[in-house]
GROMACS .gro file of C-alpha atoms in nm:
model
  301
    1UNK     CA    1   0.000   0.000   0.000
    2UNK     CA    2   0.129   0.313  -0.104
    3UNK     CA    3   0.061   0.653   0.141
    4UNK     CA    4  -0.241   0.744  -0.112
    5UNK     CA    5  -0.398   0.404  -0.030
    6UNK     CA    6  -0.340   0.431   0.359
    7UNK     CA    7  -0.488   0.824   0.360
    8UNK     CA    8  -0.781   0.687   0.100
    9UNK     CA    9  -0.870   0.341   0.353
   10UNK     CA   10  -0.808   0.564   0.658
   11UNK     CA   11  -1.091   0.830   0.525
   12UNK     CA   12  -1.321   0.488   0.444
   13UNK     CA   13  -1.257   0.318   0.798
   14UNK     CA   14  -1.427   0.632   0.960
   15UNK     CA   15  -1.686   0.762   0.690
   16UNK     CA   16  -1.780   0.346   0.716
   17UNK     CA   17  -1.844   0.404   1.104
   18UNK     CA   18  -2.027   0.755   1.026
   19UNK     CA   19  -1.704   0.972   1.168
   20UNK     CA   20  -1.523   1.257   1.004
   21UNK     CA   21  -1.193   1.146   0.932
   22UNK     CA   22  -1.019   1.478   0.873
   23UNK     CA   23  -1.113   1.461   1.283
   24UNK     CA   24  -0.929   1.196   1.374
   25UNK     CA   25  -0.606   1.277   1.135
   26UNK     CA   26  -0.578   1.640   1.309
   27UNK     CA   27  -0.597   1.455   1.647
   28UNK     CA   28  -0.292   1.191   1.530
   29UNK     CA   29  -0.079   1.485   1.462
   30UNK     CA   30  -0.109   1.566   1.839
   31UNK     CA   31  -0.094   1.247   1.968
   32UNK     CA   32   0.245   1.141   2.183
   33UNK     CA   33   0.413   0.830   2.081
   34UNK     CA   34   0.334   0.539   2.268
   35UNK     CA   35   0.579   0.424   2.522
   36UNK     CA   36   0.659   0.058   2.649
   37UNK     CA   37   0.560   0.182   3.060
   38UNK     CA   38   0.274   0.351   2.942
   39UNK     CA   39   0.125   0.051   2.682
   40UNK     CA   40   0.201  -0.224   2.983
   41UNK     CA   41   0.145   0.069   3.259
   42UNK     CA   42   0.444  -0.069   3.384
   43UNK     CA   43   0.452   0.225   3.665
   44UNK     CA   44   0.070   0.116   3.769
   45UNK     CA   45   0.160  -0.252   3.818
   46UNK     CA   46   0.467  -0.207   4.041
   47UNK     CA   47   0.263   0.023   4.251
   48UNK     CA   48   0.020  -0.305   4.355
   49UNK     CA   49   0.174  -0.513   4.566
   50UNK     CA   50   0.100  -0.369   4.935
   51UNK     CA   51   0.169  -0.605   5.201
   52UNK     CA   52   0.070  -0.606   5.583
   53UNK     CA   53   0.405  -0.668   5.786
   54UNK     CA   54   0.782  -0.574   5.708
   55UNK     CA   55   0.884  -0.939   5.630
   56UNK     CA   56   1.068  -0.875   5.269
   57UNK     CA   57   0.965  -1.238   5.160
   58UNK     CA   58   0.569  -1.134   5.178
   59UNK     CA   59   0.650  -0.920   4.918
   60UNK     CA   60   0.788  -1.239   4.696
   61UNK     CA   61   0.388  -1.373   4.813
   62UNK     CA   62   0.201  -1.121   4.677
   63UNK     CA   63   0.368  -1.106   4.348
   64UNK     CA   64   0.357  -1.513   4.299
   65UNK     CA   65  -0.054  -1.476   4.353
   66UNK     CA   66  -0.068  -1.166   4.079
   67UNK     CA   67   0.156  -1.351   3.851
   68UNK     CA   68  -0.126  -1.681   3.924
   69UNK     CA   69  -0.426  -1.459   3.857
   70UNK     CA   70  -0.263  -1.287   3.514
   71UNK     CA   71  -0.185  -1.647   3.377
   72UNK     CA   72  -0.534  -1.793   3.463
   73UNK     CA   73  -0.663  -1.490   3.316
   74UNK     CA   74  -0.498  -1.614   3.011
   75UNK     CA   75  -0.620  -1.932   3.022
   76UNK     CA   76  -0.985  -1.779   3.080
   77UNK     CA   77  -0.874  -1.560   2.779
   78UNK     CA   78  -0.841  -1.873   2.558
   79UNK     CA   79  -1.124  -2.058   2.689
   80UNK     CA   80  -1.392  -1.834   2.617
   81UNK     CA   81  -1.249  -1.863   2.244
   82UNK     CA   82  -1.342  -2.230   2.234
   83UNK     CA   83  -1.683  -2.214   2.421
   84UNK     CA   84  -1.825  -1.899   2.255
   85UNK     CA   85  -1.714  -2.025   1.879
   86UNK     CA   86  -1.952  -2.208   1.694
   87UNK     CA   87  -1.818  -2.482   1.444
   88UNK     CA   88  -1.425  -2.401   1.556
   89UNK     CA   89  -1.133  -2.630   1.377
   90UNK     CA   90  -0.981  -2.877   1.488
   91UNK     CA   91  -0.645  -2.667   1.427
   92UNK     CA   92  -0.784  -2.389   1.654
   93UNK     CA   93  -0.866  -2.611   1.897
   94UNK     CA   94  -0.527  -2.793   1.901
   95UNK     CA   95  -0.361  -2.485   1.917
   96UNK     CA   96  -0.554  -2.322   2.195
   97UNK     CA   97  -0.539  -2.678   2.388
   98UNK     CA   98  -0.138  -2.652   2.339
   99UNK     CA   99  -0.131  -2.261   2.496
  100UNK     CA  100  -0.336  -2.395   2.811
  101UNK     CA  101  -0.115  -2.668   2.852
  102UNK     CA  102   0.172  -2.385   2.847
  103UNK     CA  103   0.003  -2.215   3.096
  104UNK     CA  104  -0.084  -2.454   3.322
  105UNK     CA  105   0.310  -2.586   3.331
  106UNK     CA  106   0.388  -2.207   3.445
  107UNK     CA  107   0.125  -2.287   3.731
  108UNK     CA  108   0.336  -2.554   3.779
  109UNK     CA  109   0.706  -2.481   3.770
  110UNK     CA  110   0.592  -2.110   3.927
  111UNK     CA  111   0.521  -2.346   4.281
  112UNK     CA  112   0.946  -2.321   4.302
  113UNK     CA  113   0.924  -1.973   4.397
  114UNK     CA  114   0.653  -2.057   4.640
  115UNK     CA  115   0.803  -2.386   4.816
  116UNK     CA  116   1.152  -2.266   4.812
  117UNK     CA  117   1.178  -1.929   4.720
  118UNK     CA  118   1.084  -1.742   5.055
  119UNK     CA  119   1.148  -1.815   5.407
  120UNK     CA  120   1.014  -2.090   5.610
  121UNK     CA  121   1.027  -1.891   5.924
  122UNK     CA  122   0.914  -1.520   5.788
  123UNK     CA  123   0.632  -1.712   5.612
  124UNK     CA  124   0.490  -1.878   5.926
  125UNK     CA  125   0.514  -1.549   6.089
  126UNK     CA  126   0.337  -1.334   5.828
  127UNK     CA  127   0.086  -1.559   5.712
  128UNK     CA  128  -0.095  -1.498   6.055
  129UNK     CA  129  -0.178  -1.139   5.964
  130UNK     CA  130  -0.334  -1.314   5.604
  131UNK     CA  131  -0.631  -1.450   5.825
  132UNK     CA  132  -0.890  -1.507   5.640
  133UNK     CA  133  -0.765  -1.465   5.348
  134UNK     CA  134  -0.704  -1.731   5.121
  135UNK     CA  135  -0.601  -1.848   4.729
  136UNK     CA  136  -0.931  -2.049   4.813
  137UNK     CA  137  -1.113  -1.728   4.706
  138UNK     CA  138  -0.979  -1.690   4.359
  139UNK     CA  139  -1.260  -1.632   4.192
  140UNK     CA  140  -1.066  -1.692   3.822
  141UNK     CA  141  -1.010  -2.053   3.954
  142UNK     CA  142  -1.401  -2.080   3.961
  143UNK     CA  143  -1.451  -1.911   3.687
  144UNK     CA  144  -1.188  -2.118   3.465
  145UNK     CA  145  -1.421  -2.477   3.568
  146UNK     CA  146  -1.746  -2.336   3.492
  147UNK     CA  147  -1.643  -2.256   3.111
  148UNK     CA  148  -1.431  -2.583   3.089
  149UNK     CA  149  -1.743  -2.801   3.162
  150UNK     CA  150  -2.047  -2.925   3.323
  151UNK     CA  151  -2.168  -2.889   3.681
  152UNK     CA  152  -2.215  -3.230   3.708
  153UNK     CA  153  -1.882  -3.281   3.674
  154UNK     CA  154  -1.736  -3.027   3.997
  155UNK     CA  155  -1.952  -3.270   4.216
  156UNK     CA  156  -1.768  -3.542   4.402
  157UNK     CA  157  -1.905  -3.862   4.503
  158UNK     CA  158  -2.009  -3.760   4.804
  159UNK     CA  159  -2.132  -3.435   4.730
  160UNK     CA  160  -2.351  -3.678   4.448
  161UNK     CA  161  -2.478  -3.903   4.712
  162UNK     CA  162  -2.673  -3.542   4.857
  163UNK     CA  163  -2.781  -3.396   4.555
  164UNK     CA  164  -3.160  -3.456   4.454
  165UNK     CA  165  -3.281  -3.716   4.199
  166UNK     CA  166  -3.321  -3.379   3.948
  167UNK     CA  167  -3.084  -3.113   4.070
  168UNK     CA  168  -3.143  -2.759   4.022
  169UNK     CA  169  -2.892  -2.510   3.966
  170UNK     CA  170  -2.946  -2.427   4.355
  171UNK     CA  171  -2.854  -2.779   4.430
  172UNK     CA  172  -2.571  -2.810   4.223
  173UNK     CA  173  -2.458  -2.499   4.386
  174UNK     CA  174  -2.515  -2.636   4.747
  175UNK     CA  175  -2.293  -2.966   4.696
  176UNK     CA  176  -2.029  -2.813   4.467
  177UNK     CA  177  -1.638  -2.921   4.600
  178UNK     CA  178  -1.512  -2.632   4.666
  179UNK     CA  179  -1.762  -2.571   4.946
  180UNK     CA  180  -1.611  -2.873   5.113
  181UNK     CA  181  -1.308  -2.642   5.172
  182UNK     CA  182  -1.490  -2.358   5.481
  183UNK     CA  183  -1.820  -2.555   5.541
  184UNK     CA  184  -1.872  -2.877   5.779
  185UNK     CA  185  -2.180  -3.012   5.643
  186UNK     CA  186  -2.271  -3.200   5.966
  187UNK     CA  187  -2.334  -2.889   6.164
  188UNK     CA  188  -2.379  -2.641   5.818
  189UNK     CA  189  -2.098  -2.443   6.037
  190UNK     CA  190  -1.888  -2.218   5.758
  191UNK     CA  191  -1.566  -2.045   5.775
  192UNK     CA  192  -1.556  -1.648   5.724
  193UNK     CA  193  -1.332  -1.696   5.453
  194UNK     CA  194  -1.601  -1.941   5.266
  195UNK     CA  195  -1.888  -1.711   5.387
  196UNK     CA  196  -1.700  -1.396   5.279
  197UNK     CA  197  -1.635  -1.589   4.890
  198UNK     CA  198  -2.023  -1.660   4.840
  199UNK     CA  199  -2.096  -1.346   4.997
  200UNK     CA  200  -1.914  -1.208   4.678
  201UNK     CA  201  -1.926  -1.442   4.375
  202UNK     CA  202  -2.171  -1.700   4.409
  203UNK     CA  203  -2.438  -1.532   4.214
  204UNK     CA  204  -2.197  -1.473   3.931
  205UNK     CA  205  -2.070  -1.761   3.977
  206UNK     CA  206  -2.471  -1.868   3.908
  207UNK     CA  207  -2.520  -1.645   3.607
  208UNK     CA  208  -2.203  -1.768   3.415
  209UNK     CA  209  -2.322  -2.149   3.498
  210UNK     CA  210  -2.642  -2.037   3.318
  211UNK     CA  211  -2.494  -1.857   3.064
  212UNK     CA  212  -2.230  -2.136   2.942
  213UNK     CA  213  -2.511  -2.408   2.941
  214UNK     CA  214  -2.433  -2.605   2.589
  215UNK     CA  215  -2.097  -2.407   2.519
  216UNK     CA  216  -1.847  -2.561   2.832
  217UNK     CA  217  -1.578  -2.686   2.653
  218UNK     CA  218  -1.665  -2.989   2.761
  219UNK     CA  219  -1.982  -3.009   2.586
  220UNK     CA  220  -1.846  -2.810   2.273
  221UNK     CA  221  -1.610  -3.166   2.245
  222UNK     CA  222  -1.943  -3.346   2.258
  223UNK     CA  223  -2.125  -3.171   1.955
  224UNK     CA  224  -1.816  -3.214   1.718
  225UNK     CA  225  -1.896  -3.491   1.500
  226UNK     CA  226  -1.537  -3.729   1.510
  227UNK     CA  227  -1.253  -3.582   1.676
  228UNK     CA  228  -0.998  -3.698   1.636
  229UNK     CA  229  -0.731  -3.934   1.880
  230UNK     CA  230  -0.504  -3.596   1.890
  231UNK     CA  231  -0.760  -3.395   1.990
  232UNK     CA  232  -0.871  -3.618   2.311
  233UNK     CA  233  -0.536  -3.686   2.364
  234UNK     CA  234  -0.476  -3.295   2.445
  235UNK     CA  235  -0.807  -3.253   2.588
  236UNK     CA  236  -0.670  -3.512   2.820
  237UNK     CA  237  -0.321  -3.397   2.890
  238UNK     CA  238  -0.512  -3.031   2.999
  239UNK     CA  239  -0.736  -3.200   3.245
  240UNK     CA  240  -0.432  -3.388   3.404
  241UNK     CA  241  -0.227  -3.126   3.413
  242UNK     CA  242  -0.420  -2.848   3.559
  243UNK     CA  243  -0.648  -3.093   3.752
  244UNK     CA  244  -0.427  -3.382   3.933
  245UNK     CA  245  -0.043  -3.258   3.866
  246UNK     CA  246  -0.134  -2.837   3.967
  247UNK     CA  247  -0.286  -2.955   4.280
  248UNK     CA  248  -0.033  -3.198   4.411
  249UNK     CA  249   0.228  -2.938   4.352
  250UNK     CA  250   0.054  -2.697   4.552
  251UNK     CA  251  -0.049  -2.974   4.845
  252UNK     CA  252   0.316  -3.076   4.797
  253UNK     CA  253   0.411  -2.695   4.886
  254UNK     CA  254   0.149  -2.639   5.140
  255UNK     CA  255   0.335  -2.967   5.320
  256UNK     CA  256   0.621  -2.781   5.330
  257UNK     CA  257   0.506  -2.470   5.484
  258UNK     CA  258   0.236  -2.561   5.704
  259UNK     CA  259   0.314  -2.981   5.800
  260UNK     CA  260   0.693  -3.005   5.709
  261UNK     CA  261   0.815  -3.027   6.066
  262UNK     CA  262   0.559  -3.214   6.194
  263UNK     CA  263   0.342  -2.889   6.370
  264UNK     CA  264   0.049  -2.950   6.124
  265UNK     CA  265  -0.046  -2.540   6.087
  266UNK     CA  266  -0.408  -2.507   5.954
  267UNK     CA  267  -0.436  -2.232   5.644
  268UNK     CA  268  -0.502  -1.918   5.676
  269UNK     CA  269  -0.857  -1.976   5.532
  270UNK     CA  270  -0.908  -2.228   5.809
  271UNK     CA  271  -0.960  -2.532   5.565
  272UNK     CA  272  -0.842  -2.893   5.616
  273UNK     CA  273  -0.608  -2.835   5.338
  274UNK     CA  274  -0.478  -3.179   5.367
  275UNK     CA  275  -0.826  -3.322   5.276
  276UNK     CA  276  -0.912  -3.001   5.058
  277UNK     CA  277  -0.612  -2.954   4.814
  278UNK     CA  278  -0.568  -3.356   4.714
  279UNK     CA  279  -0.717  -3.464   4.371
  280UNK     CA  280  -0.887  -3.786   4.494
  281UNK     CA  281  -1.144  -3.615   4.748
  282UNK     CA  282  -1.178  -3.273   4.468
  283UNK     CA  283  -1.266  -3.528   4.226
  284UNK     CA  284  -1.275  -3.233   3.960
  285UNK     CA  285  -1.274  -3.370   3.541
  286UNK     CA  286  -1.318  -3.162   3.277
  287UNK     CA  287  -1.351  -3.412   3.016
  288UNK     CA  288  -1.467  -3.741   3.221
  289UNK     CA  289  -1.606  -3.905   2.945
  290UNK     CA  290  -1.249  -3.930   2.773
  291UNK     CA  291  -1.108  -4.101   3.099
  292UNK     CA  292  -1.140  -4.530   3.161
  293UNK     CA  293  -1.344  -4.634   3.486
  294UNK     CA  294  -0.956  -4.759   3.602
  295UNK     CA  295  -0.842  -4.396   3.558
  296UNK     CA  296  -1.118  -4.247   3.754
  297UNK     CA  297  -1.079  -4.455   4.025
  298UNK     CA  298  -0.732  -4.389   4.058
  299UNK     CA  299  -0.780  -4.003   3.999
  300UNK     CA  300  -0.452  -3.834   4.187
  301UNK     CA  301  -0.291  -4.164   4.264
   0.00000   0.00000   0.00000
């Protein structure tokens, strides 16, 4: 394209959206060029991590859980791709499938800076003024299942063994895993930290459910006509990866911090995260129809 051609399909771009383009060209000769700290706001995202104690290691915490919430952003960014594109290729698919497989490894190999990349002392002393605050109440984390697939499927077997013979969104809702986390359901007695987390995202958390009926990735799989062994294949490697091997690493890290010399801390969001954290009792599949009865069974082994 030749500067005639750019000027000409500069003055159609704006005329086409019913905007005078000599406007816009009079404002570009004032504009300031874009800088690298101003496109990233480089300035804006230094200025966020604000801890609560002196302890230069809590500093190290804050920016692992912002680094965690950008890259499941990410991942969130790529899923809605797949579940709000109608007819996508396989290509596309594979692709996107490879990029949240990326991701989830940095989930993964990013536990190093958490297990042994701050203090084992300054972090027991610090994390008491965390209380009850917890990376329970990522709200991404929820977000990323309820795109990925079915409710059905973030029940575990004993949350299925109390849900009614037709369960409503409510129900689903009331026996989800998660909850298993801040709530004893003996005594119905809840932790702040899981009362403060409903208190704030359950109804969206409700809406999106409805709103991704048909279109979880899980049941976008389901409407394609023959995919192929690739395809499952990846579909498979994603749910292991960010469903058994991200969990142990983080129970694997929690052991270090709160169990590793035998004083058995509890988290700061009060959970049993022994219980909690481990891929047998969360139970959570995306893709459980691609998975044998054997496989199930020995979910986190």
């Amino acid at each position: 394209m030749d500067n005639t051609e750019i000027i000409k399909a500069i003055e159609e771009k704006y005329k086409n959206l019913g905007e005078n383009p000599e406007t816009y060209l009079k404002g570009l000769l004032q504009a300031k060029p874009i800088t690298y700290w101003d496109y990233i706001q480089v300035d804006t995202l230094l200025s966020l991590q604000k801890t609560r104690t002196d302890f230069k290691d809590e500093e190290i915490f804050v920016m692992y859980h912002q680094v965690t919430e950008l890259t499941l952003k990410m991942m969130i960014h790529e899923i809605k791709q797949l579940s709000e594109g109608e007819n996508l290729s396989e290509e596309i698919w594979l692709t996107k499938l490879d990029r949240l497989k990326r991701y989830t490894r940095m989930l993964i190999t990013s536990f190093d800076i958490m297990k042994d990349g701050m203090s084992y002392e300054d972090y027991n002393t610090f994390r008491s003024t965390l209380t009850p605050a917890s990376g329970f109440q990522s709200a991404q984390f929820r977000i990323l299942e309820l795109y990925s697939t079915r409710l059905k499927n973030l029940i575990n077997s004993e949350g299925r063994e109390r849900l009614p013979q037709n369960p409503t969104l409510d129900d689903y809702f009331k026996h989800i895993y998660w909850k298993d986390a801040g709530l004893n359901r003996k005594t119905g007695k809840m932790t702040l930290t899981l009362q403060l987390f409903i208190e704030k995202y359950e109804a969206d958390f409700k809406a999106l459910a409805e709103n991704v009926k048909g279109k979880t990735l899980e049941e976008r799989v389901a409407q394609m006509e023959n995919p192929s062994e690739e395809l499952k294949e990846k579909l498979k490697q994603f749910d292991h990866f960010y469903n058994v091997a991200w969990p142990m690493v983080h129970l694997d890290t929690a052991q270090h911090y709160l169990n590793s010399k035998g004083e058995n801390k509890t988290a700061t969001g009060g959970s049993e995260w022994k219980k909690y954290l481990h891929p047998k009792y969360q139970q959570r599949k995306f893709f459980p129809t691609l998975w044998t009865d054997e496989e199930i069974a020995n979910w986190g082994e």
